[in-house]
């Protein structure tokens, strides 16, 4: 298993370009099977989750060709409508094929995703929504089974604004007969990107990006080309990397409008942030001040940035209260940060962080994707060496993170398995 070793204490400087958004690429890839024509996607991040989604589409019978950051998918005919346990257990977002499969192919069997490091993460709202659209849904032998001759439009109210739930239902509704209205829909920009792609293919969607999405079903979708939007979480991670090291970094190729909550919090902590159309520059000239953070659905502060922000608060001046209001137990990085000297107390959904001047490098273990990013950032700011193991979590969602941080001046390297050192040095 690969490890990443960081020698902390170096202020990061320079420019870094963000990749395409994993959380947009995954639903867009899943949606390719909604229609027969060829779909050509560019700016697709080369990360493990995208590879897994490609593998899943291939297992279903789609032809998937990838070259660099371009992927083309043709799904004229499928040979299977099953997403097996072996794949779903490595990537929960596999559940995104559920809506497209039942809408176009009349049936789906998708392994029921289990709990994960950040909580139980049910998919009940995906299933209730599909049932409203007329699918017969059951759980059998650990699999979600859904069947429908043709889905029909319906009014769906989501008890919680679930991101992949909204995406699943929006995709399914594209081929349903009549109009579907999804109320209390999630408003994440990745949903807008998916809607944009589907609209290019002939879908009729209005309201994506607001909490009411309406979809007029059509009988078929055709192929289209699409450039995946930039990754706002990756962009936010590099901004915090600049802040935590007292650096001066410019994050390029991002959409600052998607980063408002994080930019506001960074400014509140005392760093200088300037935005232009496609980049954000951050300059940190002093130790950050503590700020309170509460994660919320978009446009609130993203739960996917919580671990990174906590790393920053560990070295800030004063006490910060971080409230996780999206997932039930997303503080799995706390014991690891404590191993680096952080002073954090967890009370229910609150983490109370007493900022200390300096963390100290230590061997730590990554437990989920964003927790890993938080530990890498902590390592950048720590005295001495930090060794982050189980970085396969990181590889699920960050494209070449160690190369990009190295480009900003970080002393960071990847150690492959038990053997040689790879990449940057
Ligand atoms: C997506 C993102 C993930 C991000 C999360 C929240 C992708 C591939 N993943 O995950 O990176 O952390 O949004 O921004 O885009 N819930 C239910 N029932 C459901 C579905 C969700 O109760 O059927 C609850 C969840 O337990 C959670 C909340 O709704 O408390 C939000 O989760 P959700 O938006 O569904 O997260 P994902 O779509 O899985």
mmCIF file of C-alpha atoms in Angstrom, residues 164-417:
data_model
loop_
_atom_site.group_PDB
_atom_site.id
_atom_site.type_symbol
_atom_site.label_atom_id
_atom_site.label_comp_id
_atom_site.label_asym_id
_atom_site.label_seq_id
_atom_site.Cartn_x
_atom_site.Cartn_y
_atom_site.Cartn_z
ATOM 1 C CA UNK A 164 -26.653 11.711 -5.482
ATOM 2 C CA UNK A 165 -30.346 11.148 -4.697
ATOM 3 C CA UNK A 166 -31.274 14.308 -6.615
ATOM 4 C CA UNK A 167 -28.993 13.186 -9.462
ATOM 5 C CA UNK A 168 -30.426 9.673 -9.592
ATOM 6 C CA UNK A 169 -33.994 10.954 -9.730
ATOM 7 C CA UNK A 170 -33.234 13.732 -12.204
ATOM 8 C CA UNK A 171 -31.596 11.203 -14.544
ATOM 9 C CA UNK A 172 -34.460 8.728 -14.205
ATOM 10 C CA UNK A 173 -37.054 11.456 -14.814
ATOM 11 C CA UNK A 174 -35.438 12.366 -18.156
ATOM 12 C CA UNK A 175 -36.993 9.280 -19.763
ATOM 13 C CA UNK A 176 -40.196 9.140 -17.704
ATOM 14 C CA UNK A 177 -43.550 9.822 -19.257
ATOM 15 C CA UNK A 178 -44.721 13.298 -18.255
ATOM 16 C CA UNK A 179 -43.338 15.840 -15.833
ATOM 17 C CA UNK A 180 -41.415 15.220 -12.636
ATOM 18 C CA UNK A 181 -40.906 17.860 -9.991
ATOM 19 C CA UNK A 182 -38.218 17.275 -7.355
ATOM 20 C CA UNK A 183 -38.732 19.496 -4.331
ATOM 21 C CA UNK A 184 -36.120 20.228 -1.683
ATOM 22 C CA UNK A 185 -33.582 19.128 -4.280
ATOM 23 C CA UNK A 186 -29.887 19.505 -3.545
ATOM 24 C CA UNK A 187 -28.382 22.601 -5.170
ATOM 25 C CA UNK A 188 -24.750 21.552 -5.629
ATOM 26 C CA UNK A 189 -23.020 22.874 -8.777
ATOM 27 C CA UNK A 190 -22.279 19.276 -9.822
ATOM 28 C CA UNK A 191 -26.036 18.779 -10.261
ATOM 29 C CA UNK A 192 -26.089 21.779 -12.579
ATOM 30 C CA UNK A 193 -23.215 20.303 -14.595
ATOM 31 C CA UNK A 194 -25.074 16.999 -14.923
ATOM 32 C CA UNK A 195 -28.245 18.844 -16.002
ATOM 33 C CA UNK A 196 -26.229 20.774 -18.570
ATOM 34 C CA UNK A 197 -24.872 17.555 -20.048
ATOM 35 C CA UNK A 198 -28.304 15.896 -20.076
ATOM 36 C CA UNK A 199 -29.824 18.964 -21.737
ATOM 37 C CA UNK A 200 -27.175 18.785 -24.489
ATOM 38 C CA UNK A 201 -28.447 15.258 -25.075
ATOM 39 C CA UNK A 202 -32.049 16.360 -25.480
ATOM 40 C CA UNK A 203 -33.322 16.184 -21.899
ATOM 41 C CA UNK A 204 -35.731 18.897 -20.749
ATOM 42 C CA UNK A 205 -34.686 20.043 -17.305
ATOM 43 C CA UNK A 206 -35.425 23.324 -15.545
ATOM 44 C CA UNK A 207 -34.363 24.587 -12.146
ATOM 45 C CA UNK A 208 -31.136 22.609 -11.578
ATOM 46 C CA UNK A 209 -29.150 24.563 -9.007
ATOM 47 C CA UNK A 210 -32.326 25.599 -7.186
ATOM 48 C CA UNK A 211 -34.321 23.516 -4.712
ATOM 49 C CA UNK A 212 -37.076 22.754 -7.217
ATOM 50 C CA UNK A 213 -36.088 20.857 -10.338
ATOM 51 C CA UNK A 214 -38.606 20.007 -12.978
ATOM 52 C CA UNK A 215 -38.034 17.504 -15.752
ATOM 53 C CA UNK A 216 -40.247 16.928 -18.779
ATOM 54 C CA UNK A 217 -39.621 13.357 -19.845
ATOM 55 C CA UNK A 218 -38.557 12.613 -23.439
ATOM 56 C CA UNK A 219 -38.516 9.269 -25.248
ATOM 57 C CA UNK A 220 -34.766 9.092 -25.939
ATOM 58 C CA UNK A 221 -31.486 10.918 -25.389
ATOM 59 C CA UNK A 222 -28.709 11.224 -27.960
ATOM 60 C CA UNK A 223 -24.937 11.523 -27.560
ATOM 61 C CA UNK A 224 -23.095 14.756 -26.778
ATOM 62 C CA UNK A 225 -19.734 16.232 -25.873
ATOM 63 C CA UNK A 226 -19.135 17.865 -22.535
ATOM 64 C CA UNK A 227 -16.305 19.385 -20.531
ATOM 65 C CA UNK A 228 -16.567 18.486 -16.843
ATOM 66 C CA UNK A 229 -16.635 21.480 -14.474
ATOM 67 C CA UNK A 230 -13.615 22.224 -12.231
ATOM 68 C CA UNK A 231 -13.343 20.514 -8.852
ATOM 69 C CA UNK A 232 -14.325 23.005 -6.152
ATOM 70 C CA UNK A 233 -13.224 20.725 -3.312
ATOM 71 C CA UNK A 234 -9.790 20.236 -4.830
ATOM 72 C CA UNK A 235 -9.549 24.018 -5.296
ATOM 73 C CA UNK A 236 -10.547 24.576 -1.666
ATOM 74 C CA UNK A 237 -7.977 22.021 -0.520
ATOM 75 C CA UNK A 238 -5.143 23.902 -2.264
ATOM 76 C CA UNK A 239 -6.343 27.203 -0.818
ATOM 77 C CA UNK A 240 -6.176 25.752 2.671
ATOM 78 C CA UNK A 241 -2.731 24.315 1.825
ATOM 79 C CA UNK A 242 -1.611 27.883 1.144
ATOM 80 C CA UNK A 243 -3.219 29.183 4.329
ATOM 81 C CA UNK A 244 -1.862 26.476 6.630
ATOM 82 C CA UNK A 245 1.732 26.947 5.440
ATOM 83 C CA UNK A 246 1.705 30.759 5.499
ATOM 84 C CA UNK A 247 2.067 30.656 1.732
ATOM 85 C CA UNK A 248 1.079 32.520 -1.384
ATOM 86 C CA UNK A 249 -0.724 30.332 -3.915
ATOM 87 C CA UNK A 250 -2.829 30.885 -6.967
ATOM 88 C CA UNK A 251 -5.436 28.225 -7.703
ATOM 89 C CA UNK A 252 -6.127 28.285 -11.420
ATOM 90 C CA UNK A 253 -8.902 26.944 -13.585
ATOM 91 C CA UNK A 254 -11.511 27.064 -10.819
ATOM 92 C CA UNK A 255 -14.854 28.820 -10.587
ATOM 93 C CA UNK A 256 -14.597 31.171 -7.575
ATOM 94 C CA UNK A 257 -18.388 31.461 -7.414
ATOM 95 C CA UNK A 258 -18.466 27.825 -6.235
ATOM 96 C CA UNK A 259 -15.996 28.565 -3.445
ATOM 97 C CA UNK A 260 -17.786 31.407 -1.686
ATOM 98 C CA UNK A 261 -18.310 29.680 1.671
ATOM 99 C CA UNK A 262 -14.711 28.535 1.955
ATOM 100 C CA UNK A 263 -13.326 31.874 0.738
ATOM 101 C CA UNK A 264 -15.427 33.731 3.350
ATOM 102 C CA UNK A 265 -14.147 31.488 6.131
ATOM 103 C CA UNK A 266 -10.553 31.838 4.975
ATOM 104 C CA UNK A 267 -10.893 35.627 4.904
ATOM 105 C CA UNK A 268 -12.457 35.551 8.362
ATOM 106 C CA UNK A 269 -9.394 33.643 9.551
ATOM 107 C CA UNK A 270 -7.225 36.525 8.411
ATOM 108 C CA UNK A 271 -5.750 35.398 5.093
ATOM 109 C CA UNK A 272 -5.939 37.571 2.024
ATOM 110 C CA UNK A 273 -7.983 36.103 -0.815
ATOM 111 C CA UNK A 274 -8.511 37.708 -4.202
ATOM 112 C CA UNK A 275 -10.744 36.295 -6.890
ATOM 113 C CA UNK A 276 -10.831 36.739 -10.613
ATOM 114 C CA UNK A 277 -12.903 34.967 -13.255
ATOM 115 C CA UNK A 278 -11.015 31.675 -13.225
ATOM 116 C CA UNK A 279 -8.564 31.817 -10.382
ATOM 117 C CA UNK A 280 -8.291 32.520 -6.705
ATOM 118 C CA UNK A 281 -5.115 33.834 -5.097
ATOM 119 C CA UNK A 282 -4.425 33.361 -1.404
ATOM 120 C CA UNK A 283 -1.758 35.101 0.626
ATOM 121 C CA UNK A 284 -1.198 34.293 4.289
ATOM 122 C CA UNK A 285 1.067 36.652 6.126
ATOM 123 C CA UNK A 286 0.270 35.771 9.727
ATOM 124 C CA UNK A 287 -0.944 32.888 11.852
ATOM 125 C CA UNK A 288 -4.633 32.299 11.068
ATOM 126 C CA UNK A 289 -7.315 33.231 13.603
ATOM 127 C CA UNK A 290 -9.795 30.592 14.713
ATOM 128 C CA UNK A 291 -13.214 30.644 13.054
ATOM 129 C CA UNK A 292 -16.336 28.597 13.695
ATOM 130 C CA UNK A 293 -17.531 26.418 10.838
ATOM 131 C CA UNK A 294 -20.772 24.541 10.274
ATOM 132 C CA UNK A 295 -21.113 22.191 7.329
ATOM 133 C CA UNK A 296 -24.317 22.405 5.328
ATOM 134 C CA UNK A 297 -25.691 21.495 1.945
ATOM 135 C CA UNK A 298 -24.601 23.871 -0.857
ATOM 136 C CA UNK A 299 -24.298 26.853 -0.816
ATOM 137 C CA UNK A 300 -23.286 26.247 2.807
ATOM 138 C CA UNK A 301 -19.796 25.186 3.829
ATOM 139 C CA UNK A 302 -19.107 21.795 2.189
ATOM 140 C CA UNK A 303 -18.733 18.777 4.443
ATOM 141 C CA UNK A 304 -16.056 17.660 1.969
ATOM 142 C CA UNK A 305 -13.917 20.610 3.169
ATOM 143 C CA UNK A 306 -14.453 20.009 6.889
ATOM 144 C CA UNK A 307 -11.342 17.898 7.568
ATOM 145 C CA UNK A 308 -9.107 20.333 5.685
ATOM 146 C CA UNK A 309 -10.543 23.311 7.584
ATOM 147 C CA UNK A 310 -10.082 21.445 10.855
ATOM 148 C CA UNK A 311 -6.396 20.959 10.028
ATOM 149 C CA UNK A 312 -6.119 24.726 9.579
ATOM 150 C CA UNK A 313 -7.928 25.382 12.856
ATOM 151 C CA UNK A 314 -5.465 23.079 14.656
ATOM 152 C CA UNK A 315 -2.723 25.657 14.085
ATOM 153 C CA UNK A 316 -4.902 28.788 14.347
ATOM 154 C CA UNK A 317 -4.951 31.255 17.195
ATOM 155 C CA UNK A 318 -7.864 30.615 19.570
ATOM 156 C CA UNK A 319 -10.690 28.130 19.874
ATOM 157 C CA UNK A 320 -12.825 27.051 16.965
ATOM 158 C CA UNK A 321 -16.086 25.092 16.989
ATOM 159 C CA UNK A 322 -16.592 22.905 13.950
ATOM 160 C CA UNK A 323 -20.090 21.518 13.551
ATOM 161 C CA UNK A 324 -20.726 18.638 11.170
ATOM 162 C CA UNK A 325 -24.375 18.890 10.186
ATOM 163 C CA UNK A 326 -24.406 16.753 7.027
ATOM 164 C CA UNK A 327 -22.988 13.392 8.099
ATOM 165 C CA UNK A 328 -23.385 11.788 11.491
ATOM 166 C CA UNK A 329 -19.824 10.715 12.258
ATOM 167 C CA UNK A 330 -17.411 12.545 10.098
ATOM 168 C CA UNK A 331 -14.719 13.216 12.692
ATOM 169 C CA UNK A 332 -12.706 10.101 12.001
ATOM 170 C CA UNK A 333 -9.622 12.234 11.281
ATOM 171 C CA UNK A 334 -9.672 13.672 14.828
ATOM 172 C CA UNK A 335 -7.704 10.886 16.577
ATOM 173 C CA UNK A 336 -5.082 11.067 13.813
ATOM 174 C CA UNK A 337 -4.751 14.857 14.127
ATOM 175 C CA UNK A 338 -4.377 14.362 17.886
ATOM 176 C CA UNK A 339 -1.407 12.095 17.158
ATOM 177 C CA UNK A 340 0.175 15.173 15.613
ATOM 178 C CA UNK A 341 -0.394 17.151 18.792
ATOM 179 C CA UNK A 342 -3.737 18.733 17.918
ATOM 180 C CA UNK A 343 -6.039 19.622 20.799
ATOM 181 C CA UNK A 344 -9.542 18.618 19.746
ATOM 182 C CA UNK A 345 -12.525 17.610 21.840
ATOM 183 C CA UNK A 346 -15.525 16.008 20.159
ATOM 184 C CA UNK A 347 -19.003 16.470 21.629
ATOM 185 C CA UNK A 348 -21.674 14.948 19.413
ATOM 186 C CA UNK A 349 -21.622 16.756 16.118
ATOM 187 C CA UNK A 350 -19.247 19.459 17.388
ATOM 188 C CA UNK A 351 -15.481 19.414 17.420
ATOM 189 C CA UNK A 352 -13.882 22.008 19.646
ATOM 190 C CA UNK A 353 -10.418 22.784 18.379
ATOM 191 C CA UNK A 354 -7.938 24.623 20.550
ATOM 192 C CA UNK A 355 -5.428 26.004 18.083
ATOM 193 C CA UNK A 356 -1.807 25.378 18.931
ATOM 194 C CA UNK A 357 1.122 27.074 17.260
ATOM 195 C CA UNK A 358 2.664 24.005 15.659
ATOM 196 C CA UNK A 359 1.722 20.411 14.950
ATOM 197 C CA UNK A 360 4.386 17.745 15.059
ATOM 198 C CA UNK A 361 4.892 15.196 12.293
ATOM 199 C CA UNK A 362 3.756 11.647 13.033
ATOM 200 C CA UNK A 363 2.737 8.457 11.270
ATOM 201 C CA UNK A 364 -1.021 8.735 10.643
ATOM 202 C CA UNK A 365 -3.623 6.696 8.845
ATOM 203 C CA UNK A 366 -6.108 7.951 6.277
ATOM 204 C CA UNK A 367 -9.666 6.746 6.811
ATOM 205 C CA UNK A 368 -11.686 8.389 4.072
ATOM 206 C CA UNK A 369 -11.058 10.590 1.096
ATOM 207 C CA UNK A 370 -11.342 14.041 2.653
ATOM 208 C CA UNK A 371 -9.902 12.947 6.003
ATOM 209 C CA UNK A 372 -6.774 11.983 4.056
ATOM 210 C CA UNK A 373 -6.605 15.444 2.535
ATOM 211 C CA UNK A 374 -6.889 16.970 6.022
ATOM 212 C CA UNK A 375 -3.963 14.865 7.219
ATOM 213 C CA UNK A 376 -1.815 15.829 4.237
ATOM 214 C CA UNK A 377 -2.498 19.506 4.972
ATOM 215 C CA UNK A 378 -1.679 19.003 8.645
ATOM 216 C CA UNK A 379 1.580 17.354 7.566
ATOM 217 C CA UNK A 380 2.486 20.375 5.435
ATOM 218 C CA UNK A 381 2.281 22.566 8.524
ATOM 219 C CA UNK A 382 3.893 20.174 11.006
ATOM 220 C CA UNK A 383 7.406 20.084 12.379
ATOM 221 C CA UNK A 384 9.293 17.132 10.949
ATOM 222 C CA UNK A 385 8.017 14.184 8.944
ATOM 223 C CA UNK A 386 4.422 13.013 8.639
ATOM 224 C CA UNK A 387 3.757 9.671 7.047
ATOM 225 C CA UNK A 388 0.204 9.213 5.775
ATOM 226 C CA UNK A 389 -0.666 5.587 5.107
ATOM 227 C CA UNK A 390 -3.675 4.108 3.286
ATOM 228 C CA UNK A 391 -3.499 6.844 0.663
ATOM 229 C CA UNK A 392 -5.689 4.787 -1.646
ATOM 230 C CA UNK A 393 -8.503 6.826 -0.084
ATOM 231 C CA UNK A 394 -6.825 9.957 -1.405
ATOM 232 C CA UNK A 395 -6.324 8.449 -4.847
ATOM 233 C CA UNK A 396 -10.089 7.952 -5.115
ATOM 234 C CA UNK A 397 -10.619 11.674 -5.535
ATOM 235 C CA UNK A 398 -7.454 13.750 -5.967
ATOM 236 C CA UNK A 399 -5.544 13.740 -9.233
ATOM 237 C CA UNK A 400 -1.759 13.712 -8.607
ATOM 238 C CA UNK A 401 -2.053 15.578 -5.307
ATOM 239 C CA UNK A 402 1.557 14.986 -4.340
ATOM 240 C CA UNK A 403 2.814 16.275 -7.705
ATOM 241 C CA UNK A 404 0.657 19.376 -7.461
ATOM 242 C CA UNK A 405 1.798 20.126 -3.897
ATOM 243 C CA UNK A 406 5.408 19.440 -4.914
ATOM 244 C CA UNK A 407 4.922 21.997 -7.689
ATOM 245 C CA UNK A 408 4.018 24.506 -4.982
ATOM 246 C CA UNK A 409 7.246 23.759 -3.126
ATOM 247 C CA UNK A 410 6.088 21.129 -0.638
ATOM 248 C CA UNK A 411 8.577 18.496 0.437
ATOM 249 C CA UNK A 412 6.423 15.491 -0.299
ATOM 250 C CA UNK A 413 6.897 12.069 -1.808
ATOM 251 C CA UNK A 414 4.975 8.898 -2.375
ATOM 252 C CA UNK A 415 6.410 5.582 -1.317
ATOM 253 C CA UNK A 416 5.023 2.757 -3.406
ATOM 254 C CA UNK A 417 4.011 -0.312 -1.422
#
